[in-house]
Coordinates of C-alpha atoms and ligand atoms in Angstrom, one line a residue:
X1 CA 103.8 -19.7 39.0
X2 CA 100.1 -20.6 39.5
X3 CA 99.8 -24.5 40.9
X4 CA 97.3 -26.7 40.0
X5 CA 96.2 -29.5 41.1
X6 CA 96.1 -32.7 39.3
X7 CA 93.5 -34.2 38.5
X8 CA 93.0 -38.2 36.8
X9 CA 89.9 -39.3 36.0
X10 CA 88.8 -43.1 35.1
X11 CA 86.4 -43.4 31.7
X12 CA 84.7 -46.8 32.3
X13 CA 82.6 -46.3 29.3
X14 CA 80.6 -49.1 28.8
X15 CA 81.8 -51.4 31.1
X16 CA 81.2 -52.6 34.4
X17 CA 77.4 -53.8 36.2
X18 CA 76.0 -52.0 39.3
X19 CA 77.9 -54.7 41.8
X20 CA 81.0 -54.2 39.3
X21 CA 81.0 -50.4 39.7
X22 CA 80.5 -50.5 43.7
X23 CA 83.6 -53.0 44.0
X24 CA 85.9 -50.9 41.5
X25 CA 84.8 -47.4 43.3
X26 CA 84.9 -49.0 47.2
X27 CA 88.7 -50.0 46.3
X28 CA 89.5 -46.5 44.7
X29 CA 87.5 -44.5 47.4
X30 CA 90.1 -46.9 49.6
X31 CA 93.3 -45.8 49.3
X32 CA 92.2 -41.5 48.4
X33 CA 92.9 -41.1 52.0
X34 CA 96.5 -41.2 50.9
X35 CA 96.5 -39.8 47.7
X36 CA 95.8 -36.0 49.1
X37 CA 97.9 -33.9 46.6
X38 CA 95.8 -34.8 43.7
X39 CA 91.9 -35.0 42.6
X40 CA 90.6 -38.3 41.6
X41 CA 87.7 -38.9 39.9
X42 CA 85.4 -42.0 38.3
X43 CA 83.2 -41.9 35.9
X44 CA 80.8 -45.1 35.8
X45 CA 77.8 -46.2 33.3
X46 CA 75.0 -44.1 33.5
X47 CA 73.4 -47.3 35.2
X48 CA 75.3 -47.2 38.6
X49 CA 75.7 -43.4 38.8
X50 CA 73.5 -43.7 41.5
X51 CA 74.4 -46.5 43.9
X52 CA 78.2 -45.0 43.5
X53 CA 77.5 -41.8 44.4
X54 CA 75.9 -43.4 47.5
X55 CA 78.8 -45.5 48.0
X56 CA 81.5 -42.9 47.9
X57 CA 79.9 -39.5 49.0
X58 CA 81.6 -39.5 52.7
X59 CA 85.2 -39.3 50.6
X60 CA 86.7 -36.7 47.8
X61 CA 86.1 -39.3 45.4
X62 CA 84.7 -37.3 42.3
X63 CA 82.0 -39.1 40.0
X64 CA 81.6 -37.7 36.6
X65 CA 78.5 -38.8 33.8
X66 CA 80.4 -39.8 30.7
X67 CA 77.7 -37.8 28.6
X68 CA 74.5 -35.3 28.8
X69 CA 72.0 -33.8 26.8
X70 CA 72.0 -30.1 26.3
X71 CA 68.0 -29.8 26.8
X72 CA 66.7 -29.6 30.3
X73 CA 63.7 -32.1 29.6
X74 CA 61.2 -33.5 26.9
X75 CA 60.9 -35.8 23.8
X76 CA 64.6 -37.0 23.3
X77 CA 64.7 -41.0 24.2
X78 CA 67.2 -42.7 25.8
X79 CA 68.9 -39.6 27.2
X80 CA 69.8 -37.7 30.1
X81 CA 69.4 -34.3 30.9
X82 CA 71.8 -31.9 32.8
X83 CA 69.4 -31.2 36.0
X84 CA 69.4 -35.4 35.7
X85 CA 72.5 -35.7 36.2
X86 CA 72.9 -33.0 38.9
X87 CA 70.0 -34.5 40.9
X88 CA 72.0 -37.2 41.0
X89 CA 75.1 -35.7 43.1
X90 CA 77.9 -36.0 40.4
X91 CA 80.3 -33.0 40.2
X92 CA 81.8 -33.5 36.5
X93 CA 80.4 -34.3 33.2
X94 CA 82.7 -35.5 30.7
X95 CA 82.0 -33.7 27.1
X96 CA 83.0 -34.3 23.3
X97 CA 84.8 -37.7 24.2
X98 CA 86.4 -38.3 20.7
X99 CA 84.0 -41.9 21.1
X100 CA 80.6 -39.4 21.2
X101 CA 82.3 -37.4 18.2
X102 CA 82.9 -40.5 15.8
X103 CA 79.7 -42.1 17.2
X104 CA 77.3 -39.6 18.0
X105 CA 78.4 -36.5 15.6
X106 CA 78.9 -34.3 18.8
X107 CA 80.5 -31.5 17.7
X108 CA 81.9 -28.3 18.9
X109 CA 79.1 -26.4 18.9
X110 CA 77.1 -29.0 21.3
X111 CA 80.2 -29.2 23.8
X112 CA 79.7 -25.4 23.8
X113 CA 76.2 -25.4 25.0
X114 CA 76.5 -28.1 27.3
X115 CA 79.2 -26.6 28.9
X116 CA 77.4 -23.7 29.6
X117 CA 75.0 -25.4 31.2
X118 CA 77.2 -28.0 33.3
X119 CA 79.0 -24.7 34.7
X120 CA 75.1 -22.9 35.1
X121 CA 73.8 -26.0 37.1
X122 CA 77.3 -26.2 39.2
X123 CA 79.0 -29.1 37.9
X124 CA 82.4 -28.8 35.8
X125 CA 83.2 -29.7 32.6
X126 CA 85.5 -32.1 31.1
X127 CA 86.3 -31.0 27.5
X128 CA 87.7 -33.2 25.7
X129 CA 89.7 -32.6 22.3
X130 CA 91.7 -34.6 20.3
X131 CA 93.3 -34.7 16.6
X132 CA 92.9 -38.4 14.3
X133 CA 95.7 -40.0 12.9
X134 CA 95.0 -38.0 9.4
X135 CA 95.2 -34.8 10.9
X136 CA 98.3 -35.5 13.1
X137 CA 99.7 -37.0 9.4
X138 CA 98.7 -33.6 7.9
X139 CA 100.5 -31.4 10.5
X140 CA 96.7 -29.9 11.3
X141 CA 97.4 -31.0 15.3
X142 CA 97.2 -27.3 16.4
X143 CA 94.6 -26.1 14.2
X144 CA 92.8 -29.1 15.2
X145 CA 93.0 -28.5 19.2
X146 CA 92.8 -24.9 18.4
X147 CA 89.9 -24.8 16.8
X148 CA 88.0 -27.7 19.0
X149 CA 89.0 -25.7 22.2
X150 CA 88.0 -22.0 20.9
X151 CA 84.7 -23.2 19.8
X152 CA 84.3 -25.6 23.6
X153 CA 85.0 -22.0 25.5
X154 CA 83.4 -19.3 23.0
X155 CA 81.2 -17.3 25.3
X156 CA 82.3 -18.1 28.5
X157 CA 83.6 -15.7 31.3
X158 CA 87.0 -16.2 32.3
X159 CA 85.5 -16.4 35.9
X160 CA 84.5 -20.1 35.6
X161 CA 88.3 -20.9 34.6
X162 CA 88.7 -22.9 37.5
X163 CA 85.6 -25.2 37.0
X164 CA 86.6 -26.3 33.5
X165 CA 89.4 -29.3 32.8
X166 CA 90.4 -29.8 29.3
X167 CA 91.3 -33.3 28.3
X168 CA 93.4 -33.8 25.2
X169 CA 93.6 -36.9 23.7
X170 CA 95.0 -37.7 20.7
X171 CA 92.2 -39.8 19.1
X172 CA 94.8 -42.1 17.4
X173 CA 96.0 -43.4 21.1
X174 CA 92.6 -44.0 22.3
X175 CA 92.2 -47.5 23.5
X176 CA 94.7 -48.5 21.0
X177 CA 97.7 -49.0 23.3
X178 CA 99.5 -46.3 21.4
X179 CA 100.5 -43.2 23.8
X180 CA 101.5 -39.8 22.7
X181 CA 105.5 -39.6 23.6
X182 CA 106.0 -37.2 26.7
X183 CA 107.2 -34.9 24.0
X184 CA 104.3 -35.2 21.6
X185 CA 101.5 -34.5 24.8
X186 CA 103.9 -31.4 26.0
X187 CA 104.0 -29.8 23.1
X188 CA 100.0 -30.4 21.8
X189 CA 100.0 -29.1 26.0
X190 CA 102.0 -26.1 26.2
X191 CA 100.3 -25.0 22.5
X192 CA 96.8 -25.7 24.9
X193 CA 98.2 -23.3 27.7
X194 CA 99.2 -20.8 25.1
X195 CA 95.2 -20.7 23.5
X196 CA 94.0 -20.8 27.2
X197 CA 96.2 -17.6 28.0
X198 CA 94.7 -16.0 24.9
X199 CA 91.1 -17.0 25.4
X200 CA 90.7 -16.6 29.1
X201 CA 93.3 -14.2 29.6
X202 CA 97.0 -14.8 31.8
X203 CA 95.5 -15.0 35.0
X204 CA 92.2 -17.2 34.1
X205 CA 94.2 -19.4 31.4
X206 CA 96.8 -20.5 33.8
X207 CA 94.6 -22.6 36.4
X208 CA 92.9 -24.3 33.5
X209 CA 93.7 -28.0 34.1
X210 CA 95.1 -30.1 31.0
X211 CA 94.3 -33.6 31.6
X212 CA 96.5 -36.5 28.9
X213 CA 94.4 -39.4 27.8
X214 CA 95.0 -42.1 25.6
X215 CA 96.7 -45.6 26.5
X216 CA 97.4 -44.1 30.0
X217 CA 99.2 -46.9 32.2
X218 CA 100.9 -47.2 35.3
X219 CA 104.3 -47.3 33.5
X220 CA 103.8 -44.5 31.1
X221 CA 102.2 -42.1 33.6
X222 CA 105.3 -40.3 35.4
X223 CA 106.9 -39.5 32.5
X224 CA 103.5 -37.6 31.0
X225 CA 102.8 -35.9 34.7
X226 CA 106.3 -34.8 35.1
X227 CA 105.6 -32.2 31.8
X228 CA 104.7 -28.4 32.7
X229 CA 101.2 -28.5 30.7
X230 CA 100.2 -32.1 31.6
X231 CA 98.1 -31.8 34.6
X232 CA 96.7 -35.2 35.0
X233 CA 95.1 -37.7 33.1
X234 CA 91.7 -38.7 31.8
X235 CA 92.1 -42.8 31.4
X236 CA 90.1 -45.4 30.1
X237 CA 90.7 -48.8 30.0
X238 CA 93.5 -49.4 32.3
X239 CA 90.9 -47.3 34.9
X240 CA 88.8 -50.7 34.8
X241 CA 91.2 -52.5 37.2
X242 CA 91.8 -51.3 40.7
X243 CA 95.5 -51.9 40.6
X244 CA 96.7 -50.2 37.9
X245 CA 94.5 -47.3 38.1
X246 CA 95.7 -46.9 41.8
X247 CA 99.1 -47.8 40.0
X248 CA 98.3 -44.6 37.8
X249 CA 97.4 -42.5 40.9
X250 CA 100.6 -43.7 42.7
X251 CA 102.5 -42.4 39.6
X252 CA 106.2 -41.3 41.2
X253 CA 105.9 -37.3 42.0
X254 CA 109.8 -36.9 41.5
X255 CA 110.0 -37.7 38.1
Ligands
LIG1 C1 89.5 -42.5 27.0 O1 88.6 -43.3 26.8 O2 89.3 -41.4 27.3 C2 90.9 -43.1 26.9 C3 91.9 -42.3 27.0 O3 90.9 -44.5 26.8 P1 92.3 -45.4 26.9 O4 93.0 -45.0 28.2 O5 91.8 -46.8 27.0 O6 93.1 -45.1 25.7

């Protein structure tokens, strides 16, 4: 059976100042040392990218832009291009957060082309996907996912399996304390694996990582990382707060 390695990343959105970041990500980069069986990753304001990049780059620590622009330079204010955010030392960009779909009409077509390019300037992509409360009403879940993570991957070679981590978050448990039960993110999980297997072919497809996110909490986390297809989690806000995001990393292995 192919191991992966899980991997939780912290969305801080639009929180936290420069001095805010460094404290949260100096107390994280803290206690990796003992946290060696998983990858951990942050992914602060554009503003303080760079000062905690500098502060945790002697550690494992990933950092991760929340968001990118899928031109390489030019006329498009306010935002920041792929080689940006490469020049800038993070490893992971986080793409079609269900917040830049409902916001910003990203759609699957633009997480497409970025992630070409996040792969073709050596970062990794986070793709996220997620079905709304209609659509999980409607029993469109798996046509949903399906077709948000077919139209994320079309075109790209099974060889970057590896770099890519899919997030699935059900939109209707974003930030709304509402979590998907262990059942509900298995299933929407193991349906993920089955696409993955199909898209990117049995070997490739299996070391895609499949990241949970939505109300992720210390006391909720065990139960989701103990399922076959959950591979770690992409949190938001209880990532804000050193001690229960290292309460979310500390999750209990045995469960
Ligand atoms: C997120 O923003 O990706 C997220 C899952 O948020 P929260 O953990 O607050 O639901």
């Amino acid at each position: 059976m192919t191991q992966r390695k899980p991997i939780i990343i912290g969305n801080w959105k639009m929180n936290c100042t420069i001095a805010e970041s460094l404290d949260l990500a100096s107390k994280l980069r803290d206690v990796l040392g003992g946290l060696r069986d998983i990858e951990v990753g942050i992914s602060p304001p554009f503003t303080a990218l760079s000062e905690v990049v500098k502060r945790v780059q002697d550690s494992d620590l990933i950092v991760a832009a929340q968001h990118c622009h899928v031109e390489d330079g030019g006329a498009f204010t306010g935002e920041t291009s792929i080689p940006m955010i490469a020049d800038l030392g993070c490893s992971h960009v986080l793409l079609g957060h269900s917040e830049r779909r409902q916001y910003f009409g990203e759609d699957d077509r633009g997480v497409n082309a970025k992630a070409k390019k996040v792969l073709a300037a050596g970062m990794r992509p986070v793709i996220c996907i997620g079905e709304r409360l209609s659509e999980r009403e409607a029993n469109q879940t798996f046509e949903v996912v399906g077709r948000q993570l077919a139209g994320a991957l079309e075109g790209l070679p099974a060889s970057v399996a590896e770099q890519i981590v899919v997030a699935y978050e059900p939109v209707w448990a974003i930030g709304t304390g509402k979590t998907a039960s262990t059942a509900q993110a298995q299933e929407v999980h193991g349906f993920l694996r089955g696409q993955l297997l199909e898209i990117l072919g049995a070997e490739a497809g299996a070391t895609v990582r499949i990241q949970y996110g939505g109300s992720v909490k210390p006391e909720n986390i065990s139960g989701l990382m103990a399922q076959p297809d959950v591979d770690g989690a992409l949190v938001g806000g209880a990532s804000l707060n050193a001690e229960s995001f290292i309460g979310i990393l500390k999750y209990d292995r045995q469960a």
